[in-house]
Coordinates of C-alpha atoms and ligand atoms in Angstrom, one line a residue:
X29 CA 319.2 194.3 12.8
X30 CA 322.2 195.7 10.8
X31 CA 325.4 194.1 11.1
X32 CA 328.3 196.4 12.4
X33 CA 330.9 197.2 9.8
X34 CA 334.2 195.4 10.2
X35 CA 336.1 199.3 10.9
X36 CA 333.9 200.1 13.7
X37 CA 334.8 197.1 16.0
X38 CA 337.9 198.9 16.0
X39 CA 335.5 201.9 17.3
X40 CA 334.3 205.1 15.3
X41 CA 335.9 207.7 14.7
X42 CA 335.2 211.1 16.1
X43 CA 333.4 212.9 13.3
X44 CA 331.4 209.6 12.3
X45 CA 328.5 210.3 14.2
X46 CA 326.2 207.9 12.4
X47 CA 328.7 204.9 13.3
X48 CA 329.2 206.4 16.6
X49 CA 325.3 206.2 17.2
X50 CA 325.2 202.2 15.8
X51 CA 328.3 201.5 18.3
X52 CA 326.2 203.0 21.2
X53 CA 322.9 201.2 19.5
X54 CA 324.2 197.8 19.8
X55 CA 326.2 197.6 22.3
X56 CA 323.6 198.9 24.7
X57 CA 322.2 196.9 27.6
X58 CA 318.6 198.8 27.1
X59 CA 316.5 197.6 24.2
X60 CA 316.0 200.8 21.8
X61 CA 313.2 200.5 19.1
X62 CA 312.7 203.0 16.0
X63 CA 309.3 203.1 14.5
X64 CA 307.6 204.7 12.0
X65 CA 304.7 206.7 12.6
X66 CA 302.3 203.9 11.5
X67 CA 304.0 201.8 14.5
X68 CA 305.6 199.8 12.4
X69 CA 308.8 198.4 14.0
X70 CA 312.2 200.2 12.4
X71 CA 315.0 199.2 13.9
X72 CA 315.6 196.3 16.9
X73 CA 318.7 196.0 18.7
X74 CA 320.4 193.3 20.4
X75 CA 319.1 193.6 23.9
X76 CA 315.7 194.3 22.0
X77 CA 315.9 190.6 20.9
X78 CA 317.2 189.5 24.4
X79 CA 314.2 191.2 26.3
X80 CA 311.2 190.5 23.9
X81 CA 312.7 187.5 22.7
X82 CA 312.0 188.2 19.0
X83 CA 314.8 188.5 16.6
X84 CA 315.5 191.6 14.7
X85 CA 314.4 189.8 11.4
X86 CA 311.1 188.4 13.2
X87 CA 310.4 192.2 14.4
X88 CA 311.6 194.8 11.5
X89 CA 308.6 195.6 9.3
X90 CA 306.0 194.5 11.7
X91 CA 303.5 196.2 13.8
X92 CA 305.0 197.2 17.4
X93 CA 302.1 196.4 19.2
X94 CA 303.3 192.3 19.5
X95 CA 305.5 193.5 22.2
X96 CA 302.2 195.7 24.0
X97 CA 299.8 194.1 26.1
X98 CA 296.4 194.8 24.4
X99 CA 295.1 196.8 27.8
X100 CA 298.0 198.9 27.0
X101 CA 297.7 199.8 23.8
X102 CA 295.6 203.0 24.9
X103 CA 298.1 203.9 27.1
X104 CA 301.0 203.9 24.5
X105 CA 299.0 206.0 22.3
X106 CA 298.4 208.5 24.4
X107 CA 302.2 209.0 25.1
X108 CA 303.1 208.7 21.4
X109 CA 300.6 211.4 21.0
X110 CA 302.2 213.6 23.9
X111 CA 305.8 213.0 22.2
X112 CA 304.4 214.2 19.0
X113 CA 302.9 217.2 21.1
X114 CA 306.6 217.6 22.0
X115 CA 306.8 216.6 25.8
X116 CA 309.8 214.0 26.6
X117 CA 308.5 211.1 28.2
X118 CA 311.4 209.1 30.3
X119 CA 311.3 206.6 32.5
X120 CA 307.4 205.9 32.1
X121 CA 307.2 202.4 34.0
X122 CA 305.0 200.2 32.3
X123 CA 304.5 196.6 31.0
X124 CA 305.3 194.5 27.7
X125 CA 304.5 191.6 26.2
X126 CA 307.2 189.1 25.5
X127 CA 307.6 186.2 22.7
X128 CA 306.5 183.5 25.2
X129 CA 303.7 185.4 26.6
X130 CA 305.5 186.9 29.6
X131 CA 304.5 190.4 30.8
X132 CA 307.0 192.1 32.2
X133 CA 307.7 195.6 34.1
X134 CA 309.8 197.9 31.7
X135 CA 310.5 201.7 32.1
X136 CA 310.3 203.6 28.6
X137 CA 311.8 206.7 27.3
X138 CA 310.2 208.0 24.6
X139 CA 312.0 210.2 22.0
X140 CA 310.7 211.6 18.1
X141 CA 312.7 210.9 15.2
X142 CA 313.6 213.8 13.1
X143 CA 314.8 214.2 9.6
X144 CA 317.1 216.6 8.2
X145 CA 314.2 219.6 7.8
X146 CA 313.4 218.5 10.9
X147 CA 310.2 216.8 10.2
X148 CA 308.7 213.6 12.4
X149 CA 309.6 210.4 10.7
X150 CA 309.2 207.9 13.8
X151 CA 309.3 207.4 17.2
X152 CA 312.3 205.7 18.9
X153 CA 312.1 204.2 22.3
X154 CA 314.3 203.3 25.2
X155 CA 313.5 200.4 26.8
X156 CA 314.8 198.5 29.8
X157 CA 313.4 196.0 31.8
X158 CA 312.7 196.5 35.7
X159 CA 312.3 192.9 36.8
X160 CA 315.2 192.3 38.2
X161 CA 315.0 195.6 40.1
X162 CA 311.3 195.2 41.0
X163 CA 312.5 191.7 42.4
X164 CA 315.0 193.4 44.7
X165 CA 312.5 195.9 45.8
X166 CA 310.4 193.5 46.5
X167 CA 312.6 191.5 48.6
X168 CA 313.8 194.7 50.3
X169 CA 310.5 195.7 51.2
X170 CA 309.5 191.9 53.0
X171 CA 313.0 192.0 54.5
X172 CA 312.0 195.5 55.5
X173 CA 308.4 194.6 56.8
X174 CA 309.8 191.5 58.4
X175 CA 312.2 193.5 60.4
X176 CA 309.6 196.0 61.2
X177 CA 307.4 193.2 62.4
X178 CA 310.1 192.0 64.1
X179 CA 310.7 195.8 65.8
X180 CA 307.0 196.4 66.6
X181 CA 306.4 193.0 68.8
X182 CA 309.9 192.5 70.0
X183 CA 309.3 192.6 74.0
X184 CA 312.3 194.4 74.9
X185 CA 312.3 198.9 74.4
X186 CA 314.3 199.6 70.8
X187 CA 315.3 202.9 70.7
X188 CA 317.8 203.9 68.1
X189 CA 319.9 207.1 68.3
X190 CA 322.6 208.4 65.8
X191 CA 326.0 210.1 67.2
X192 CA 324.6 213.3 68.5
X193 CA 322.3 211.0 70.7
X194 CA 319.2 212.1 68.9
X195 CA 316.2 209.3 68.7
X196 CA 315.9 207.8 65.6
X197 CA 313.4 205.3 66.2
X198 CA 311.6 204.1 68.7
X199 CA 309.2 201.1 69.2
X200 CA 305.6 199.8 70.7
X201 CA 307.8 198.1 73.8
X202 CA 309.6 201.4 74.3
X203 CA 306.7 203.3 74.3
X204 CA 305.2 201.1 76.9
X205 CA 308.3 201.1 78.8
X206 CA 308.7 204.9 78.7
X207 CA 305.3 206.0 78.4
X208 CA 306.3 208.5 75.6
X209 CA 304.5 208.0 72.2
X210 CA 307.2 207.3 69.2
X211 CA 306.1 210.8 67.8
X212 CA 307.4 212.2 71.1
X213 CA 310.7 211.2 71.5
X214 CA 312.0 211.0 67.6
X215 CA 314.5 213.6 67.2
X216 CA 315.2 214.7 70.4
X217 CA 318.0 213.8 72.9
X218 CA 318.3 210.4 74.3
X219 CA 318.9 211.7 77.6
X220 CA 315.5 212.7 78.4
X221 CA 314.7 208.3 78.8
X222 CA 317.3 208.8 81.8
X223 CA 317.5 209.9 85.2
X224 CA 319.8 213.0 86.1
X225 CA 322.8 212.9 86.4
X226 CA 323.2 209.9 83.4
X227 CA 321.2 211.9 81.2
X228 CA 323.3 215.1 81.4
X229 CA 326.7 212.7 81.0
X230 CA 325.1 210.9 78.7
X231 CA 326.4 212.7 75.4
X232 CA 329.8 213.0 77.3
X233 CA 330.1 209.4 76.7
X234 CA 328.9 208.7 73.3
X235 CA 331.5 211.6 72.5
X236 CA 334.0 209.9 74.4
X237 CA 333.4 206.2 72.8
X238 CA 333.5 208.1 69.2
X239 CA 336.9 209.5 70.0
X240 CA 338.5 206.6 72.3
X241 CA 336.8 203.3 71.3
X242 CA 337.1 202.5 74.7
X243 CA 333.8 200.3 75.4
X244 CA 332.2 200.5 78.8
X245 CA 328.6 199.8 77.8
X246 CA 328.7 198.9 73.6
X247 CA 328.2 194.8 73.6
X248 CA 328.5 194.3 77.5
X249 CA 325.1 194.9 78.8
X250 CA 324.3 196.5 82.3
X251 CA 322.0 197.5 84.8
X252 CA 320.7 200.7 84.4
X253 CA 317.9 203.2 85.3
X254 CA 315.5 204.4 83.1
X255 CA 313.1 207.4 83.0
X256 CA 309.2 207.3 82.4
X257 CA 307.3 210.4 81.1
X258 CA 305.8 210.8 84.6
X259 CA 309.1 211.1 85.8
X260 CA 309.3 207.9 87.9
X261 CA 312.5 205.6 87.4
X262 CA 312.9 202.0 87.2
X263 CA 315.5 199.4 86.4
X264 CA 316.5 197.8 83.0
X265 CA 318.9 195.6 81.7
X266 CA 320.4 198.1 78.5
X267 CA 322.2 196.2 75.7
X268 CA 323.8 198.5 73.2
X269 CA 324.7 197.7 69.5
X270 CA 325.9 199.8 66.8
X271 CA 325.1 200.0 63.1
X272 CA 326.7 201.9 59.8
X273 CA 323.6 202.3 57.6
X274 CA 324.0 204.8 54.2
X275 CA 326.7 206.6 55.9
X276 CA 325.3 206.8 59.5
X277 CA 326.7 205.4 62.4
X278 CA 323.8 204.4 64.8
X279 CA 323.2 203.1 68.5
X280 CA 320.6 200.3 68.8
X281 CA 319.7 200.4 72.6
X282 CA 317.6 197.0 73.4
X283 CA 316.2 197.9 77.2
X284 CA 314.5 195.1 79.0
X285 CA 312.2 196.5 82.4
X286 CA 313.7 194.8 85.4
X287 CA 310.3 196.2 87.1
X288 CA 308.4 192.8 87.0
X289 CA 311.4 190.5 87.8
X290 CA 312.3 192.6 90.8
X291 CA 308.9 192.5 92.0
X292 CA 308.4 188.6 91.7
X293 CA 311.7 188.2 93.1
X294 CA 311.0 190.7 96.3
X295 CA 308.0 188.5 96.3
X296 CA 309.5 185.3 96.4
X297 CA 311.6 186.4 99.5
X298 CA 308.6 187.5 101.1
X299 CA 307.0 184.1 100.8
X300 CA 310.4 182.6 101.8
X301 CA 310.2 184.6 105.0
X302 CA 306.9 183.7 105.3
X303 CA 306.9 180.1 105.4
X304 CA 310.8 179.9 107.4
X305 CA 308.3 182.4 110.4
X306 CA 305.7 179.6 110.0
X307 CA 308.5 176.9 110.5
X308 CA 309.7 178.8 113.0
X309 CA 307.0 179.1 114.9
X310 CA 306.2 175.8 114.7
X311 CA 309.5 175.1 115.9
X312 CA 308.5 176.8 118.9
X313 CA 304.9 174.9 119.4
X314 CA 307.0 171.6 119.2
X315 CA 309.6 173.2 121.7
X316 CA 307.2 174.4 124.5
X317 CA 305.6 170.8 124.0
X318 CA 308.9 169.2 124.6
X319 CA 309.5 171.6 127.4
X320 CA 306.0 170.9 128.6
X321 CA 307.0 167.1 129.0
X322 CA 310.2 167.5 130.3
X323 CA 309.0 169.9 133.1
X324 CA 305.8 167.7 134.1
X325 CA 308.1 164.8 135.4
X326 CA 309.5 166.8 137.7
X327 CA 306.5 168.0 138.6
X328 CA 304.4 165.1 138.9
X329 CA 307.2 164.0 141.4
X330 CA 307.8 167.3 143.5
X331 CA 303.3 166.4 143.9
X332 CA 304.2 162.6 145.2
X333 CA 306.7 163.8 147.4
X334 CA 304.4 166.6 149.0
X335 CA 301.6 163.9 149.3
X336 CA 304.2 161.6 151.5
X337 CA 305.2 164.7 153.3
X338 CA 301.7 165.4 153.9
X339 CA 301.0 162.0 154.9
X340 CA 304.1 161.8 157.6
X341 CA 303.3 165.2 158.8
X342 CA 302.5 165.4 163.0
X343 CA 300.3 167.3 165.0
X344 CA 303.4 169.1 166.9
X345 CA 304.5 170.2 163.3
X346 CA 304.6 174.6 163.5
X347 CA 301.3 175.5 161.7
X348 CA 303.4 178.1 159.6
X349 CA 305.1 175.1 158.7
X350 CA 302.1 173.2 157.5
X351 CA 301.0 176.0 155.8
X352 CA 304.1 176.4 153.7
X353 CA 303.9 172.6 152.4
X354 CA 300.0 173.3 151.5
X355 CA 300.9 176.2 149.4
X356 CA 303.9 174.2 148.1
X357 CA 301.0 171.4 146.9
X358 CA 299.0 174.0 145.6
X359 CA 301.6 175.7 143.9
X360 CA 303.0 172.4 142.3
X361 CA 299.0 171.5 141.3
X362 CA 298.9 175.1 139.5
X363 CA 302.3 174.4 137.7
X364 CA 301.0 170.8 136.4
X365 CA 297.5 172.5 135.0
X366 CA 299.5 175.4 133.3
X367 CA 302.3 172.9 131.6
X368 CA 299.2 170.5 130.7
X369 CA 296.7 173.2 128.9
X370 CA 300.0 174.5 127.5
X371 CA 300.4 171.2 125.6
X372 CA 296.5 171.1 125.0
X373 CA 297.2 173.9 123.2
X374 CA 300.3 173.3 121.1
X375 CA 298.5 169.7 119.9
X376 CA 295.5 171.3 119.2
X377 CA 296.6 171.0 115.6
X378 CA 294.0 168.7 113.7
X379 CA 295.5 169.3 109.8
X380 CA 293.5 168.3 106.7
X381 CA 295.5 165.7 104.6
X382 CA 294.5 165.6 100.6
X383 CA 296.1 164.0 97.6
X384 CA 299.1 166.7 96.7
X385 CA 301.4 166.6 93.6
X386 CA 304.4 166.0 94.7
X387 CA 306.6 167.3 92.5
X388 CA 305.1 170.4 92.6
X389 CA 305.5 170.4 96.1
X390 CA 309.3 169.5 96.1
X391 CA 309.9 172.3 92.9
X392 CA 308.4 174.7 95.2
X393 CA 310.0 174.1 98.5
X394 CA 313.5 173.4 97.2
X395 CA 313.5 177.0 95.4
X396 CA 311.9 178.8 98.4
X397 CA 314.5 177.1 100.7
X398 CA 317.2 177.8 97.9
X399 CA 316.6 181.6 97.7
X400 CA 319.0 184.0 99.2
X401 CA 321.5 181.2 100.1
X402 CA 325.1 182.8 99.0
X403 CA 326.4 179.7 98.0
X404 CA 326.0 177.9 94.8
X405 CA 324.2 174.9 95.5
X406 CA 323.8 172.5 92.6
X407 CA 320.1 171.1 92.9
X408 CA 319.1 167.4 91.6
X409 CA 315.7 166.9 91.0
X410 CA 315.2 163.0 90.6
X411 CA 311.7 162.3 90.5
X412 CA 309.9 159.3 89.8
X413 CA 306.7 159.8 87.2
X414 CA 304.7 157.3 88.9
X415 CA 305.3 158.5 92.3
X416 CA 304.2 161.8 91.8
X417 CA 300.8 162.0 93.8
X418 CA 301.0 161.5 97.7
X419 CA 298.4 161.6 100.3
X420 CA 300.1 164.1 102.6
X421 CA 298.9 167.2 104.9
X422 CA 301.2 169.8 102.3
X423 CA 302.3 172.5 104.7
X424 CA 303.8 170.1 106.7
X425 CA 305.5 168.1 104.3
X426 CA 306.4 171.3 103.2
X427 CA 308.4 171.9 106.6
X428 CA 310.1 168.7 106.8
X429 CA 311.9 169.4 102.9
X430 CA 312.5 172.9 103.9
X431 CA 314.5 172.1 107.4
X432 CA 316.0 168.8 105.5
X433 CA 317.4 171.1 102.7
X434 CA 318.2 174.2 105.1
X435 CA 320.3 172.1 107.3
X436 CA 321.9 170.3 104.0
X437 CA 322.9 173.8 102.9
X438 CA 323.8 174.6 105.8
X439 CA 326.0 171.7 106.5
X440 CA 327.7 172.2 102.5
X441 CA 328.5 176.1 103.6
X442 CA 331.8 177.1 101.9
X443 CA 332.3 173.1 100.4
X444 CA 333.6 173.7 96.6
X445 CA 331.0 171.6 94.8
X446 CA 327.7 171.3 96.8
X447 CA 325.4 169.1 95.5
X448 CA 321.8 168.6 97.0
X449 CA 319.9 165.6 95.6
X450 CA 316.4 165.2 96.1
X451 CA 315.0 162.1 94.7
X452 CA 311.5 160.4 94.9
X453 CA 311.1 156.3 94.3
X454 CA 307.9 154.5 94.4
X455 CA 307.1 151.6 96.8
X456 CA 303.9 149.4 97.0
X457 CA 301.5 152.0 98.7
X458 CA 304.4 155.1 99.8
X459 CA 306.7 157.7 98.0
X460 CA 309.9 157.2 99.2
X461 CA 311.8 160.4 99.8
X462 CA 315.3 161.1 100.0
X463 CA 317.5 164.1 100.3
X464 CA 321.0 164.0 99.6
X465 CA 323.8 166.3 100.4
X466 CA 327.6 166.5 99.7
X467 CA 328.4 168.0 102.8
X468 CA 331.5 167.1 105.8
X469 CA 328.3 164.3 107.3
X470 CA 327.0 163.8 110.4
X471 CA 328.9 165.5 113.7
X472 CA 329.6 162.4 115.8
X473 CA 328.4 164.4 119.1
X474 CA 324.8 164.3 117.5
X475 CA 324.5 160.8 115.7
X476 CA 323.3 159.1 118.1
X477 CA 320.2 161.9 119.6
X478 CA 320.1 163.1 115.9
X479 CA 316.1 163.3 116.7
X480 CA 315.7 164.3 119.9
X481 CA 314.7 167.6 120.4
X482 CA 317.6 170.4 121.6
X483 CA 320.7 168.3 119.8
X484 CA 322.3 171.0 117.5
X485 CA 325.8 171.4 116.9
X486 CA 325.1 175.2 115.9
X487 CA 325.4 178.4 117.6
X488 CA 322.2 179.8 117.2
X489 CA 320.4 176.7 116.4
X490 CA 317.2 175.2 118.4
X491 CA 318.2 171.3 117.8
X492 CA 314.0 170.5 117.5
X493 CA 314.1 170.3 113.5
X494 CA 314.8 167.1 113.3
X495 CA 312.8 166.4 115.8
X496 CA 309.4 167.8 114.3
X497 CA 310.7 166.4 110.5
X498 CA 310.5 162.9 112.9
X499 CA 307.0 163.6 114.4
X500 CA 305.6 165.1 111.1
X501 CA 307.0 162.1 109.3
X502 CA 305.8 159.4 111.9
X503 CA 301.9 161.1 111.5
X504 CA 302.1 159.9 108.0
X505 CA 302.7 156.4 109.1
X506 CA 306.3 156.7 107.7
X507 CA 309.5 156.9 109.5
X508 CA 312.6 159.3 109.4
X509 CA 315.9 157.7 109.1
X510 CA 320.0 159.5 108.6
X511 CA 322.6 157.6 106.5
X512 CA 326.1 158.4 105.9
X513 CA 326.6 157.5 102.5
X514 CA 330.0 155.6 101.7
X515 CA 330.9 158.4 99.1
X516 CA 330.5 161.1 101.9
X517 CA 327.9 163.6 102.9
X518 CA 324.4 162.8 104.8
X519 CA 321.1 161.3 103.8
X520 CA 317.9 162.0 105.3
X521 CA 315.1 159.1 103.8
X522 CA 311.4 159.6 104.4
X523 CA 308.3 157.9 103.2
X524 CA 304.6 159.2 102.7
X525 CA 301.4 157.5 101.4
X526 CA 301.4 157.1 97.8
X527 CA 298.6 158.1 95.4
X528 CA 297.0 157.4 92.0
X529 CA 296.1 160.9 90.8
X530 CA 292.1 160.1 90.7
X531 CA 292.1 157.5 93.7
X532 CA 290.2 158.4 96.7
X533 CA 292.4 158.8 100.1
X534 CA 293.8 155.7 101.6
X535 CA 292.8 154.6 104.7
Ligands
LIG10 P1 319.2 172.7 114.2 O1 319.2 172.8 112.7 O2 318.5 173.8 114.8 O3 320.6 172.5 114.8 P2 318.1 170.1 113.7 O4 317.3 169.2 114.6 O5 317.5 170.4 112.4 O6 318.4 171.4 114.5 O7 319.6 169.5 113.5 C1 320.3 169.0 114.5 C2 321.7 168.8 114.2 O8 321.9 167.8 113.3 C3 322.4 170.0 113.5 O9 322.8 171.0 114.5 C4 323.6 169.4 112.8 O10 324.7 169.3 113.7 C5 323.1 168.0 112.5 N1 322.6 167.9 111.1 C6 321.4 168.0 110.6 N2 321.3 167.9 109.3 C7 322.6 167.7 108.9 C8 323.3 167.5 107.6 N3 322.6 167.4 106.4 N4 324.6 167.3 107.6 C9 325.3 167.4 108.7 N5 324.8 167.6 109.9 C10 323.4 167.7 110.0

């Protein structure tokens, strides 16, 4: 390593080549190497000693294969050979050997040394080390892979246009969604993924955003339809982000298929409608047994007054008189055997009880009774872990929650904050039930006949549910009570047999 003269600090001057060519030598970030033709180490510059960590003393005069890993050697032979063949050899990526034993990646250019009569002296060599750059590769390729990863199983449809609305990219989810394979789509218009007339408009507005700014989709999100190969259409929630990468302004489009949701919710009502028509109807089976009762009285006594008629009746009586009063009798005896096998029939209902989880029960009932309700009714689950098993017949505890929580939000309609609490307490042998609501309370026309059947304050209401809840609740050995809360609203307390998990049924 030569020392640089005092004069060129100052820098050369223009028709000093030699002192231009040190200046450039050591002030340059890439270790450059002169050798001889035996390989013997020439020259050594500053960022020589910085990469290879030998100093220019240590190296000068010494064979250059201490900075070559021995299963290189071959290889630099062969280009030294090529260089003396006359090729140019640049940027040949490759390793060395440093002072401590590292190997490190290094690109070489390789150049021949000439003399005046132009005659090979040596061999001088550009050197500059890649690991830095080979580190940032590497990172860029795991970020790369990671957000590929990330693309390929994300579960939402990716598809990626640039400005002219042209697919870019588009992954597994979207091919799923769309039914088009990536290869497919990439590079043609976006608009083919959407129904007519969005698709034809659809470059309209991405023209429209470019020039205005004005954002109707970009970072809001909506509900949109897309379009399958086949054709068919379905709904999905579109997100829209954009991107400036090397230049290009993209659109990330994240699509999520409403398809499933709106199936499990269209299910969900069905079920809803389901079990409110098996309420209903046995509603009606608990009506026409009230009716039943209530008509029978009357009955029985229109039969005992036709029997003392009959009884009192003399022989002067008309006989088309006598024979109205016997068809009266037998007309009264058909009414009482039509009432009675109408009641055989409505309490021909023999239920299987079993241990039920309760909280699964409540979780289900209180959504199905929630559904479609156009209020926002805040829902309080308090449930006790060690009352969670009951002995219970299901459907029909099923029916008491559902009227309980259909008349609470009934009763909270148009209240600001409605608030149903549904909350589950363990006693010696029962669950305790009770169901909470922040509604205006009791009417005080119905109180009092709360659970007798046809009290309703409501214009199309029957006035039995409280009724059957009462019955239902009275099979299970429990009784049904209503309290009006000092803070306001009305609460409906129940209790069923409890139930260790693995105990048999309680007798
Ligand atoms: P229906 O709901 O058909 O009227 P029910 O027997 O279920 O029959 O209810 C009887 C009446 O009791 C209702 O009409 C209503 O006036 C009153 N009621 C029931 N639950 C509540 C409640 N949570 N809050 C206020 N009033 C209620």
């Amino acid at each position: 390593m030569t020392q640089t003269p005092p004069e060129d600090r100052r820098g050369p001057r223009p028709n000093d080549a030699a002192s231009l060519l040190t200046a450039i030598v050591t002030s340059s970030d890439d270790a450059i190497i002169g050798k001889d033709l035996d390989d013997i180490v020439t020259s050594w510059n500053a960022s020589a000693e910085r990469l290879f960590g030998f100093t220019a003393e240590e190296m000068i005069g010494q064979p250059v294969f201490k900075v070559i890993p021995p299963d290189r050697a071959e290889e630099l032979r062969d280009i030294v050979s090529r260089v003396h063949r006359g090729e140019r050899v640049t940027h040949f990526e490759t390793e060395r050997l440093t002072k401590d034993g590292r190997r490190i990646p290094v690109s070489v250019s390789i150049s021949p040394v000439l003399d005046e009569s132009g005659a090979r002296i040596g061999i001088s060599t550009i050197t500059r080390d890649l690991t830095e750059l080979q580190q940032m590769n590497q990172a860029l390729r795991l970020r790369e892979a990671l957000l590929q990863s990330m693309v390929d199983i994300v579960p939402d449809a990716l598809v990626v246009i640039d400005t002219r609305g042209v697919i870019q990219s588009f992954n597994p989810s979207a091919e799923r969604a769309f039914g088009y394979a990536a290869a497919e789509v990439i590079g043609r218009n976006v608009s083919l993924l959407m129904p007519e007339p969005l698709g034809q408009a659809h470059d309209g507005y991405v023209e429209r955003y470019l020039r205005t700014g004005e954002r109707r989709i970009i970072g809001i999100g909506r509900i949109v339809l897309g379009r399958r190969k086949d054709g068919s259409t379905f709904p999905m929630e579109l997100q829209i982000g954009e991107v400036d990468i090397a230049g290009a302004h993209l659109f990330v489009g994240f699509a999520r298929d409403l398809t499933a949701r709106q199936e499990r919710e269209r299910r969900m009502a069905e079920l809803q409608a389901e079990v409110i028509h098996l309420s209903r109807l046995s509603e009606l089976g608990h009506m026409v047994s009230a009716i039943a009762h209530e008509v029978n009285q009357p009955l029985a006594a229109i039969g005992n007054y036709i029997g003392g008629i009959r009884r009192l009746l003399t022989d002067d009586i008309p006989p088309v008189l006598r024979q109205a009063i016997e068809r009266v009798a037998v007309q009264a005896e058909r009414a009482r055997d039509i009432v009675s096998s109408m009641r055989g029939l409505v309490n021909k209902e023999d239920r299987p009880r079993q241990t039920e989880n309760l909280e699964t029960l409540i979780r289900e009932t209180s959504a199905l009774a929630l559904i479609g309700t156009n209020q926002t009714v805040g829902l309080d689950l308090r449930l006790s872990p060690d009352a969670m098993f009951g002995y219970v017949d299901k459907v029909q505890i099923q029916q008491v929650l559902l009227n309980l929580i259909r008349n609470a939000v009934e009763a909270m309609n148009g209240a600001s904050a409605s608030r149903l609490t549904i909350e589950t307490v363990r006693m010696p042998d029962r669950v305790e039930f009770t169901v909470a609501d922040t509604g205006p309370g009791l009417p005080d026309t119905v109180r009092e006949r709360l659970f007798q059947p046809f009290v309703t304050t409501k214009p199309d209401g029957l006035g039995v549910g409280l009724s059957i809840c009462r019955t239902i609740i009275e099979g299970h050995g429990g009784e049904l009570t209503a309290e009006s809360p000092p803070d306001g609203g009305t609460l409906f307390r129940f209790s069923v047999p409890a139930q260790q998990e693995a105990e048999g049924p309680k007798t």
